[in-house]
mmCIF file of C-alpha atoms in Angstrom:
data_model
loop_
_atom_site.group_PDB
_atom_site.id
_atom_site.type_symbol
_atom_site.label_atom_id
_atom_site.label_comp_id
_atom_site.label_asym_id
_atom_site.label_seq_id
_atom_site.Cartn_x
_atom_site.Cartn_y
_atom_site.Cartn_z
ATOM 1 C CA MET C 621 -6.401 -10.911 -28.356
ATOM 2 C CA VAL C 622 -5.548 -10.256 -24.690
ATOM 3 C CA PRO C 623 -4.759 -6.528 -23.487
ATOM 4 C CA LYS C 624 -0.824 -6.581 -22.907
ATOM 5 C CA PRO C 625 -0.091 -4.594 -19.715
ATOM 6 C CA ARG C 626 2.450 -2.528 -19.210
ATOM 7 C CA ARG C 627 5.388 -2.264 -16.350
ATOM 8 C CA THR C 628 4.890 1.162 -14.248
ATOM 9 C CA ARG C 629 7.243 1.935 -11.719
ATOM 10 C CA PHE C 630 6.275 3.408 -8.606
ATOM 11 C CA VAL C 631 8.593 5.746 -6.480
ATOM 12 C CA CYS C 632 7.260 4.423 -2.841
ATOM 13 C CA VAL C 633 7.865 6.721 0.658
ATOM 14 C CA SER C 634 6.674 7.966 3.922
ATOM 15 C CA ASP C 635 7.788 9.414 7.038
ATOM 16 C CA THR C 636 9.597 11.780 5.325
ATOM 17 C CA HIS C 637 9.157 14.502 8.586
ATOM 18 C CA ASN C 638 10.272 18.006 6.800
ATOM 19 C CA ALA C 639 13.206 15.783 4.554
ATOM 20 C CA SER C 640 13.513 16.118 1.129
ATOM 21 C CA PRO C 641 15.833 15.311 -1.954
ATOM 22 C CA PRO C 642 18.615 15.343 -2.461
ATOM 23 C CA SER C 643 19.842 16.483 0.398
ATOM 24 C CA SER C 644 18.610 14.073 2.820
ATOM 25 C CA PHE C 645 18.237 11.270 -0.229
ATOM 26 C CA GLN C 646 17.748 10.007 -3.569
ATOM 27 C CA LEU C 647 14.833 10.003 -5.502
ATOM 28 C CA PRO C 648 14.877 7.078 -8.177
ATOM 29 C CA ALA C 649 13.484 8.461 -11.676
ATOM 30 C CA GLY C 650 10.391 6.428 -12.049
ATOM 31 C CA ASP C 651 6.252 6.779 -13.154
ATOM 32 C CA VAL C 652 4.208 7.546 -9.745
ATOM 33 C CA LEU C 653 5.547 9.032 -7.366
ATOM 34 C CA ILE C 654 4.006 7.523 -3.785
ATOM 35 C CA HIS C 655 3.684 9.813 0.103
ATOM 36 C CA ALA C 656 2.345 7.130 2.103
ATOM 37 C CA GLY C 657 1.567 10.300 5.035
ATOM 38 C CA ASP C 658 3.615 11.975 7.298
ATOM 39 C CA LEU C 659 5.103 14.742 5.438
ATOM 40 C CA THR C 660 5.911 16.904 8.602
ATOM 41 C CA LYS C 661 6.741 17.190 11.655
ATOM 42 C CA GLN C 662 3.669 19.000 13.553
ATOM 43 C CA GLY C 663 1.790 19.479 10.819
ATOM 44 C CA THR C 664 2.559 23.617 10.888
ATOM 45 C CA TYR C 665 1.630 25.160 7.346
ATOM 46 C CA ALA C 666 5.437 26.127 6.572
ATOM 47 C CA GLU C 667 6.414 22.383 6.843
ATOM 48 C CA LEU C 668 4.132 21.883 3.852
ATOM 49 C CA LYS C 669 5.130 24.531 1.949
ATOM 50 C CA LYS C 670 8.455 22.939 2.160
ATOM 51 C CA THR C 671 7.007 19.654 2.054
ATOM 52 C CA LEU C 672 5.085 20.593 -1.361
ATOM 53 C CA GLU C 673 6.948 22.180 -3.421
ATOM 54 C CA TRP C 674 10.219 19.327 -3.210
ATOM 55 C CA ILE C 675 6.711 16.754 -4.473
ATOM 56 C CA GLU C 676 5.662 19.559 -7.126
ATOM 57 C CA GLU C 677 8.990 19.913 -8.479
ATOM 58 C CA VAL C 678 10.166 16.109 -9.144
ATOM 59 C CA ASP C 679 9.590 14.877 -11.887
ATOM 60 C CA PHE C 680 6.811 12.011 -11.972
ATOM 61 C CA GLU C 681 3.747 12.062 -14.014
ATOM 62 C CA ALA C 682 1.479 10.559 -11.321
ATOM 63 C CA LYS C 683 2.302 12.248 -7.449
ATOM 64 C CA VAL C 684 -0.126 10.418 -4.794
ATOM 65 C CA ILE C 685 -0.027 11.368 -1.299
ATOM 66 C CA VAL C 686 -2.180 11.140 1.823
ATOM 67 C CA ALA C 687 -1.113 12.913 5.837
ATOM 68 C CA GLY C 688 -0.590 10.928 8.322
ATOM 69 C CA ASN C 689 -1.385 11.229 11.870
ATOM 70 C CA HIS C 690 1.990 13.886 12.366
ATOM 71 C CA ASP C 691 0.014 16.462 9.715
ATOM 72 C CA ILE C 692 -2.044 17.243 12.276
ATOM 73 C CA THR C 693 -4.092 20.373 10.488
ATOM 74 C CA LEU C 694 -4.873 18.075 7.942
ATOM 75 C CA ASP C 695 -7.179 16.982 10.397
ATOM 76 C CA PRO C 696 -9.668 20.586 11.063
ATOM 77 C CA GLY C 697 -11.825 18.483 13.856
ATOM 78 C CA PHE C 698 -9.202 16.849 16.245
ATOM 79 C CA TYR C 699 -7.025 20.703 15.413
ATOM 80 C CA GLU C 700 -9.825 22.403 16.551
ATOM 81 C CA GLN C 701 -10.370 19.864 19.778
ATOM 82 C CA HIS C 702 -5.758 19.653 20.928
ATOM 83 C CA TYR C 703 -3.560 22.557 19.068
ATOM 84 C CA ALA C 704 -2.788 23.772 22.243
ATOM 85 C CA TYR C 705 -0.916 20.831 22.456
ATOM 86 C CA PHE C 706 1.558 20.975 19.533
ATOM 87 C CA HIS C 707 0.981 24.794 18.599
ATOM 88 C CA ASN C 708 -0.023 27.461 21.709
ATOM 89 C CA GLN C 709 2.061 29.964 20.729
ATOM 90 C CA ASN C 710 1.957 30.429 17.084
ATOM 91 C CA PRO C 711 -1.317 28.352 16.197
ATOM 92 C CA GLN C 712 -2.197 27.665 12.658
ATOM 93 C CA ASN C 713 -5.101 27.733 10.110
ATOM 94 C CA SER C 714 -6.038 24.775 8.756
ATOM 95 C CA THR C 715 -7.873 26.001 6.407
ATOM 96 C CA SER C 716 -5.557 27.473 5.068
ATOM 97 C CA CYS C 717 -3.141 23.861 5.264
ATOM 98 C CA LEU C 718 -5.836 22.307 3.779
ATOM 99 C CA ASN C 719 -5.727 25.265 0.702
ATOM 100 C CA LEU C 720 -2.486 25.489 0.297
ATOM 101 C CA ILE C 721 -2.223 22.220 -1.132
ATOM 102 C CA GLN C 722 -5.048 22.836 -3.884
ATOM 103 C CA ASP C 723 -1.990 25.186 -5.481
ATOM 104 C CA TYR C 724 0.230 22.242 -6.672
ATOM 105 C CA PRO C 725 -1.866 21.203 -10.050
ATOM 106 C CA SER C 726 0.814 17.456 -10.360
ATOM 107 C CA ILE C 727 -0.383 16.512 -6.496
ATOM 108 C CA LYS C 728 -3.113 14.225 -5.923
ATOM 109 C CA PHE C 729 -3.940 14.610 -2.393
ATOM 110 C CA LEU C 730 -6.599 11.712 -1.147
ATOM 111 C CA ASN C 731 -7.986 11.909 1.872
ATOM 112 C CA HIS C 732 -10.196 8.856 2.815
ATOM 113 C CA GLU C 733 -11.085 8.182 -0.728
ATOM 114 C CA SER C 734 -10.525 6.455 -4.688
ATOM 115 C CA VAL C 735 -9.530 7.829 -8.292
ATOM 116 C CA ARG C 736 -8.426 7.192 -11.700
ATOM 117 C CA ILE C 737 -5.125 7.755 -12.501
ATOM 118 C CA LYS C 738 -3.795 7.227 -16.470
ATOM 119 C CA LEU C 739 -0.007 7.885 -17.557
ATOM 120 C CA LEU C 740 -0.675 10.025 -20.731
ATOM 121 C CA LYS C 741 2.547 10.924 -21.544
ATOM 122 C CA PRO C 742 3.532 9.947 -25.018
ATOM 123 C CA ASP C 743 6.959 8.143 -24.616
ATOM 124 C CA GLY C 744 5.409 6.766 -21.086
ATOM 125 C CA PRO C 745 3.649 3.139 -19.639
ATOM 126 C CA ARG C 746 0.176 4.428 -20.846
ATOM 127 C CA THR C 747 -1.577 3.180 -18.294
ATOM 128 C CA THR C 748 -4.263 3.855 -15.726
ATOM 129 C CA PHE C 749 -5.187 1.777 -11.909
ATOM 130 C CA LYS C 750 -7.343 2.644 -9.515
ATOM 131 C CA VAL C 751 -6.330 4.226 -6.323
ATOM 132 C CA PHE C 752 -7.353 5.135 -2.745
ATOM 133 C CA GLY C 753 -5.886 6.555 -0.448
ATOM 134 C CA SER C 754 -6.009 6.649 3.608
ATOM 135 C CA PRO C 755 -3.982 9.142 6.540
ATOM 136 C CA TYR C 756 -5.703 6.918 9.250
ATOM 137 C CA SER C 757 -4.090 4.667 11.448
ATOM 138 C CA PRO C 758 -4.910 2.642 15.071
ATOM 139 C CA ALA C 759 -6.424 5.470 17.863
ATOM 140 C CA LYS C 760 -2.520 5.336 19.798
ATOM 141 C CA GLY C 761 -1.735 8.572 22.207
ATOM 142 C CA LEU C 762 -2.214 12.473 20.639
ATOM 143 C CA TRP C 763 -2.107 12.402 17.322
ATOM 144 C CA ALA C 764 -4.488 13.032 14.321
ATOM 145 C CA PHE C 765 -6.282 10.682 11.636
ATOM 146 C CA GLY C 766 -6.219 8.248 14.795
ATOM 147 C CA TYR C 767 -10.042 5.722 14.817
ATOM 148 C CA SER C 768 -11.069 2.981 17.639
ATOM 149 C CA ARG C 769 -10.974 -0.577 17.032
ATOM 150 C CA GLU C 770 -15.502 -0.449 17.022
ATOM 151 C CA LYS C 771 -14.424 1.928 13.592
ATOM 152 C CA ALA C 772 -12.392 0.240 11.634
ATOM 153 C CA LEU C 773 -14.137 -2.585 10.035
ATOM 154 C CA ASP C 774 -16.636 0.360 8.745
ATOM 155 C CA MET C 775 -14.089 2.855 7.980
ATOM 156 C CA TRP C 776 -12.119 0.229 5.501
ATOM 157 C CA ASP C 777 -14.520 -1.617 3.606
ATOM 158 C CA LEU C 778 -15.213 2.176 1.396
ATOM 159 C CA ILE C 779 -12.628 0.583 0.340
ATOM 160 C CA PRO C 780 -13.693 -0.114 -3.212
ATOM 161 C CA LEU C 781 -13.016 -4.072 -4.515
ATOM 162 C CA ASP C 782 -11.538 -2.933 -7.810
ATOM 163 C CA THR C 783 -8.946 -1.006 -6.845
ATOM 164 C CA ASP C 784 -5.242 -1.600 -7.907
ATOM 165 C CA ILE C 785 -2.928 0.215 -5.286
ATOM 166 C CA VAL C 786 -3.930 1.065 -1.029
ATOM 167 C CA ILE C 787 -2.372 3.962 0.129
ATOM 168 C CA THR C 788 -2.993 4.118 3.710
ATOM 169 C CA HIS C 789 -0.143 5.668 6.597
ATOM 170 C CA THR C 790 -0.972 2.194 8.667
ATOM 171 C CA PRO C 791 0.040 -1.241 7.648
ATOM 172 C CA PRO C 792 -2.023 -3.918 7.759
ATOM 173 C CA LYS C 793 -1.681 -6.743 11.363
ATOM 174 C CA PHE C 794 1.286 -8.639 10.978
ATOM 175 C CA HIS C 795 2.938 -6.801 7.784
ATOM 176 C CA CYS C 796 5.339 -4.612 7.694
ATOM 177 C CA ASP C 797 3.668 -3.415 11.716
ATOM 178 C CA GLU C 798 6.827 -4.648 14.180
ATOM 179 C CA SER C 799 8.294 -2.425 16.024
ATOM 180 C CA LYS C 800 11.218 -2.884 18.599
ATOM 181 C CA ASN C 801 9.439 -2.209 21.294
ATOM 182 C CA GLN C 802 5.460 -2.268 20.837
ATOM 183 C CA GLY C 803 5.593 -5.448 18.687
ATOM 184 C CA ALA C 804 3.453 -5.793 15.416
ATOM 185 C CA THR C 805 0.898 -2.076 16.124
ATOM 186 C CA GLY C 806 -0.985 -2.781 11.838
ATOM 187 C CA CYS C 807 -4.438 -2.481 11.692
ATOM 188 C CA GLU C 808 -6.227 -6.597 11.851
ATOM 189 C CA SER C 809 -9.554 -4.900 10.138
ATOM 190 C CA LEU C 810 -7.115 -3.420 7.211
ATOM 191 C CA ARG C 811 -5.357 -6.652 6.697
ATOM 192 C CA GLU C 812 -8.934 -8.647 6.237
ATOM 193 C CA THR C 813 -10.493 -5.686 3.867
ATOM 194 C CA LEU C 814 -6.885 -6.200 2.089
ATOM 195 C CA TRP C 815 -7.899 -10.414 1.911
ATOM 196 C CA ARG C 816 -11.836 -9.381 0.349
ATOM 197 C CA VAL C 817 -9.991 -6.422 -1.882
ATOM 198 C CA ARG C 818 -6.743 -8.083 -2.975
ATOM 199 C CA PRO C 819 -4.954 -5.314 -5.195
ATOM 200 C CA PRO C 820 -1.445 -5.816 -6.474
ATOM 201 C CA LEU C 821 0.308 -3.552 -3.957
ATOM 202 C CA ALA C 822 -0.898 -1.947 -0.999
ATOM 203 C CA ILE C 823 1.332 0.792 0.096
ATOM 204 C CA CYS C 824 2.358 2.333 4.230
ATOM 205 C CA GLY C 825 4.199 3.564 6.763
ATOM 206 C CA HIS C 826 4.060 4.709 10.203
ATOM 207 C CA VAL C 827 5.317 2.029 11.852
ATOM 208 C CA HIS C 828 9.192 3.358 10.962
ATOM 209 C CA GLU C 829 10.517 0.448 11.922
ATOM 210 C CA GLY C 830 9.086 -1.896 10.372
ATOM 211 C CA ARG C 831 10.370 -0.748 6.546
ATOM 212 C CA GLY C 832 10.144 -3.544 4.125
ATOM 213 C CA VAL C 833 8.031 -5.571 1.415
ATOM 214 C CA GLU C 834 6.096 -8.640 1.818
ATOM 215 C CA ARG C 835 4.131 -10.348 -0.579
ATOM 216 C CA VAL C 836 1.001 -12.476 1.007
ATOM 217 C CA VAL C 837 -0.391 -15.076 -0.718
ATOM 218 C CA TRP C 838 -4.376 -15.220 0.305
ATOM 219 C CA ASP C 839 -6.160 -18.842 0.780
ATOM 220 C CA LEU C 840 -9.925 -18.335 -1.156
ATOM 221 C CA THR C 841 -10.550 -21.930 -0.530
ATOM 222 C CA ALA C 842 -10.451 -22.612 3.433
ATOM 223 C CA ALA C 843 -13.497 -23.458 4.547
ATOM 224 C CA ASN C 844 -12.582 -23.227 8.419
ATOM 225 C CA ILE C 845 -10.634 -20.826 8.605
ATOM 226 C CA LYS C 846 -11.894 -17.073 7.941
ATOM 227 C CA TYR C 847 -9.368 -13.825 6.573
ATOM 228 C CA LYS C 848 -6.345 -16.302 5.607
ATOM 229 C CA GLU C 849 -3.376 -16.440 4.316
ATOM 230 C CA TYR C 850 -1.758 -19.462 2.017
ATOM 231 C CA ASP C 851 2.106 -17.997 1.857
ATOM 232 C CA THR C 852 4.352 -14.832 2.965
ATOM 233 C CA GLY C 853 7.446 -13.479 0.847
ATOM 234 C CA TYR C 854 9.659 -12.058 2.594
ATOM 235 C CA TRP C 855 11.853 -9.202 0.707
ATOM 236 C CA VAL C 856 15.995 -8.922 1.183
ATOM 237 C CA ASP C 857 16.650 -5.600 0.075
ATOM 238 C CA PRO C 858 19.157 -5.289 -3.112
ATOM 239 C CA GLY C 859 19.802 -2.360 -1.999
ATOM 240 C CA ALA C 860 21.098 -2.751 1.748
ATOM 241 C CA GLY C 861 24.466 -1.181 2.432
ATOM 242 C CA ASN C 862 25.598 -0.498 -1.833
ATOM 243 C CA LYS C 863 24.323 2.554 -3.752
ATOM 244 C CA LYS C 864 21.842 0.262 -5.603
ATOM 245 C CA GLN C 865 18.180 1.244 -6.023
ATOM 246 C CA SER C 866 15.744 -0.668 -3.354
ATOM 247 C CA LEU C 867 13.874 -2.896 -6.341
ATOM 248 C CA VAL C 868 11.582 -4.425 -6.381
ATOM 249 C CA ASP C 869 10.303 -5.582 -9.678
ATOM 250 C CA LEU C 870 7.131 -7.345 -9.616
ATOM 251 C CA SER C 871 6.791 -6.904 -13.542
ATOM 252 C CA SER C 872 6.819 -10.130 -16.499
ATOM 253 C CA ARG C 873 10.414 -8.994 -16.818
ATOM 254 C CA GLY C 874 11.206 -10.229 -13.085
ATOM 255 C CA ALA C 875 12.620 -13.675 -11.858
ATOM 256 C CA ASP C 876 9.133 -14.219 -9.556
ATOM 257 C CA PRO C 877 6.020 -11.290 -11.267
ATOM 258 C CA LEU C 878 2.655 -11.115 -9.383
ATOM 259 C CA ARG C 879 1.123 -13.271 -9.060
ATOM 260 C CA THR C 880 -2.703 -12.725 -10.326
ATOM 261 C CA SER C 881 -4.065 -15.856 -11.997
ATOM 262 C CA THR C 882 -0.737 -18.373 -12.443
ATOM 263 C CA THR C 883 -0.797 -21.370 -10.741
ATOM 264 C CA SER C 884 2.494 -21.903 -9.309
ATOM 265 C CA ARG C 885 4.838 -20.376 -6.620
ATOM 266 C CA LEU C 886 7.691 -20.559 -8.735
ATOM 267 C CA HIS C 887 10.112 -20.652 -6.357
ATOM 268 C CA GLY C 888 13.651 -20.992 -9.177
ATOM 269 C CA LYS C 889 11.070 -23.485 -10.507
ATOM 270 C CA THR C 890 10.343 -23.022 -14.008
ATOM 271 C CA CYS C 891 7.207 -21.251 -14.870
ATOM 272 C CA HIS C 892 5.127 -21.638 -18.370
ATOM 273 C CA SER C 893 7.049 -19.721 -20.608
ATOM 274 C CA GLY C 894 10.380 -22.658 -20.064
ATOM 275 C CA ARG C 895 12.463 -19.688 -18.078
ATOM 276 C CA VAL C 896 13.847 -21.055 -14.890
ATOM 277 C CA LEU C 897 13.483 -17.635 -12.385
ATOM 278 C CA LYS C 898 15.620 -17.809 -9.033
ATOM 279 C CA THR C 899 13.578 -16.025 -6.445
ATOM 280 C CA SER C 900 14.842 -12.796 -4.452
ATOM 281 C CA TRP C 901 12.015 -13.556 -1.900
ATOM 282 C CA ARG C 902 12.346 -15.530 1.409
ATOM 283 C CA TRP C 903 9.072 -17.780 1.725
ATOM 284 C CA GLN C 904 7.346 -18.541 5.214
ATOM 285 C CA SER C 905 6.008 -21.771 3.660
ATOM 286 C CA GLU C 906 8.797 -23.692 1.190
ATOM 287 C CA SER C 907 6.537 -26.387 0.147
ATOM 288 C CA GLY C 908 4.430 -24.016 -2.268
ATOM 289 C CA ILE C 909 2.574 -25.811 -5.027
ATOM 290 C CA ASN C 910 3.736 -28.224 -6.846
ATOM 291 C CA ASP C 911 3.930 -27.823 -10.818
ATOM 292 C CA ASN C 912 1.418 -30.125 -11.750
ATOM 293 C CA GLN C 913 -0.627 -29.158 -8.700
ATOM 294 C CA THR C 914 -4.162 -27.837 -10.132
ATOM 295 C CA ALA C 915 -5.341 -26.828 -6.132
ATOM 296 C CA ILE C 916 -4.550 -28.283 -2.412
ATOM 297 C CA GLN C 917 -6.651 -28.301 0.299
ATOM 298 C CA GLY C 918 -6.612 -24.255 2.033
ATOM 299 C CA GLY C 919 -4.193 -23.195 -1.071
ATOM 300 C CA PRO C 920 -4.517 -20.837 -3.458
ATOM 301 C CA VAL C 921 -7.365 -21.383 -6.060
ATOM 302 C CA PRO C 922 -6.315 -22.576 -9.621
ATOM 303 C CA ALA C 923 -5.644 -20.533 -12.922
ATOM 304 C CA THR C 924 -7.404 -22.558 -14.119
ATOM 305 C CA GLN C 925 -11.189 -22.487 -12.326
ATOM 306 C CA ASP C 926 -13.881 -22.210 -14.627
ATOM 307 C CA GLN C 927 -15.994 -20.352 -12.763
ATOM 308 C CA PRO C 928 -19.207 -18.882 -13.551
ATOM 309 C CA SER C 929 -20.807 -15.948 -12.973
ATOM 310 C CA MET C 930 -23.616 -14.952 -11.985
ATOM 311 C CA SER C 931 -25.089 -12.400 -9.427
ATOM 312 C CA ILE C 932 -24.340 -11.811 -5.984
ATOM 313 C CA PRO C 933 -26.071 -10.113 -3.238
ATOM 314 C CA HIS C 934 -25.785 -6.711 -2.458
ATOM 315 C CA ARG C 935 -24.072 -6.554 0.924
ATOM 316 C CA ASN C 936 -22.626 -10.155 2.779
ATOM 317 C CA SER C 937 -23.947 -11.127 6.300
ATOM 318 C CA SER C 938 -21.101 -11.382 8.577
ATOM 319 C CA ALA C 939 -21.324 -15.146 8.840
ATOM 320 C CA THR C 940 -19.952 -15.333 5.329
ATOM 321 C CA ARG C 941 -17.932 -12.785 4.655
ATOM 322 C CA GLY C 942 -14.070 -13.208 4.161
ATOM 323 C CA GLN C 943 -14.924 -17.034 4.137
ATOM 324 C CA GLY C 944 -12.899 -18.990 1.492
ATOM 325 C CA GLY C 945 -14.773 -20.752 -0.840
ATOM 326 C CA ILE C 946 -15.725 -21.301 -4.562
ATOM 327 C CA PRO C 947 -18.701 -19.763 -5.890
ATOM 328 C CA PRO C 948 -21.243 -19.790 -6.779
ATOM 329 C CA SER C 949 -21.361 -22.148 -2.790
ATOM 330 C CA ALA C 950 -23.461 -20.278 -0.555
ATOM 331 C CA ARG C 951 -21.242 -20.234 2.160
ATOM 332 C CA CYS C 952 -18.633 -17.767 1.252
ATOM 333 C CA ASP C 953 -17.552 -14.235 0.698
ATOM 334 C CA LEU C 954 -18.947 -14.290 -2.669
ATOM 335 C CA ILE C 955 -18.869 -10.003 -3.078
ATOM 336 C CA ALA C 956 -15.367 -10.576 -2.429
ATOM 337 C CA LEU C 957 -14.405 -13.559 -4.140
ATOM 338 C CA THR C 958 -17.676 -14.072 -7.269
ATOM 339 C CA ASP C 959 -15.588 -12.912 -10.949
ATOM 340 C CA ARG C 960 -12.760 -12.350 -8.200
ATOM 341 C CA LEU C 961 -9.993 -14.854 -7.860
ATOM 342 C CA ASP C 962 -7.725 -14.387 -10.116
ATOM 343 C CA ARG C 963 -6.572 -11.752 -7.572
ATOM 344 C CA GLN C 964 -5.075 -14.101 -5.184
ATOM 345 C CA GLU C 965 -1.727 -11.665 -3.873
ATOM 346 C CA THR C 966 -1.056 -8.676 -2.497
ATOM 347 C CA CYS C 967 2.872 -6.324 -1.881
ATOM 348 C CA ILE C 968 2.811 -5.144 0.718
ATOM 349 C CA VAL C 969 5.350 -2.392 1.110
ATOM 350 C CA ASN C 970 6.281 -0.339 4.272
ATOM 351 C CA ALA C 971 7.852 2.709 2.561
ATOM 352 C CA ALA C 972 9.327 4.724 5.491
ATOM 353 C CA MET C 973 12.271 7.144 5.330
ATOM 354 C CA MET C 974 13.569 7.804 8.440
ATOM 355 C CA ALA C 975 15.147 4.658 10.274
ATOM 356 C CA THR C 976 14.592 6.204 13.604
ATOM 357 C CA SER C 977 11.794 5.713 15.721
ATOM 358 C CA TRP C 978 11.575 9.642 16.798
ATOM 359 C CA PRO C 979 14.165 12.184 14.851
ATOM 360 C CA TYR C 980 12.970 15.004 15.609
ATOM 361 C CA GLN C 981 14.463 13.511 19.374
ATOM 362 C CA SER C 982 17.766 12.651 17.571
ATOM 363 C CA ARG C 983 20.400 13.523 19.573
ATOM 364 C CA HIS C 984 22.676 12.400 15.947
ATOM 365 C CA GLY C 985 20.902 13.585 13.534
ATOM 366 C CA SER C 986 18.857 11.690 11.965
ATOM 367 C CA LYS C 987 18.670 8.646 9.160
ATOM 368 C CA PHE C 988 17.463 7.944 5.926
ATOM 369 C CA ASN C 989 16.503 4.948 4.527
ATOM 370 C CA LYS C 990 16.037 5.105 0.275
ATOM 371 C CA PRO C 991 12.427 4.961 -1.233
ATOM 372 C CA ILE C 992 11.210 1.564 -2.048
ATOM 373 C CA VAL C 993 11.089 1.184 -5.569
ATOM 374 C CA ILE C 994 8.287 -1.314 -7.097
ATOM 375 C CA ASP C 995 7.380 -1.921 -11.329
ATOM 376 C CA VAL C 996 4.559 -3.507 -11.254
ATOM 377 C CA ASP C 997 2.113 -5.044 -14.963
ATOM 378 C CA LEU C 998 -1.296 -3.013 -15.238
ATOM 379 C CA PRO C 999 -3.273 -2.398 -18.038
ATOM 380 C CA ARG C 1000 -2.986 0.175 -21.015
ATOM 381 C CA TRP C 1001 -6.195 2.626 -20.078
ATOM 382 C CA GLU C 1002 -6.085 2.192 -24.530
ATOM 383 C CA ASP C 1003 -7.029 -1.113 -24.732
ATOM 384 C CA SER C 1004 -10.735 -0.775 -22.203
ATOM 385 C CA ALA C 1005 -11.196 2.325 -24.038
#
């Protein structure tokens, strides 16, 4: 008997910069709270304490956070070198700031690392997921947790392939990363890594103007273009300009569930259960795949693909890394594809709460976005025990 997944609700925020509910924004109910960094403006002990206190108090079964480039004291190497630029009159103790997080037991702080989480409440979804969280973003200006382009690939290669939720402060390149004056500022190496990992959810922030949601269908068969994408769906926020939640329903109860092993793009068509779906997404390529099609050149892999199990090499050669194809062909990225062709889609969420790029310089007060609420099906841990 195939285990039946359970809908799990994630409430996603980022870039709160000292703001907190309910004074600055309303926080919807959910199972898991995600904060994708920039907890503070400049990472002082008092700022961190204020933010950690409201996160500790809110009612979620799990709370996962990462730092961001503004949380400068949580990057000890950076702060030791540059503290005088920020806190010349009142230097902070970086060790004390890091230790402060341990005083809040309900909060899981991830610093470029992963953890498996089980939701245990009897009246909760009782699901499990593996999450990787990182505070890093491409180096720009004098801010914490920056990295060079040369180091990016090795950094993001540390994301395990079996990760379900990826939380990064930076967005991936070309997805939820555009600002009015700087264009697309996300990380290309992260985008390439998401092609290989293909987690159901990738949650980020950093670029305030990039707030939103995109669904990327990965092209796993293209033999000539590495890290190729097949299609992108752009979310229409149901909470824009009204009192509704900014909800993204990717569960099987919704109109357009997240692609795992389904073969149809479901553009208002009939799915396998016979329901006629009304999509809330604008797709870059509306042609999609016909219901009776199994595969097209450069398209997603069919769910009925009879993929043989096989041993795979410990590491790809650089020539095949990111290369689409059908295992056991040695001309494709065997590590990323073998026994993993059902991972075809990633929902990328930029959950930036600040609606202005430089909130601490605003003359008219800060404006806030709504938290983004994600419903997604996850396996029950009892079924896999």
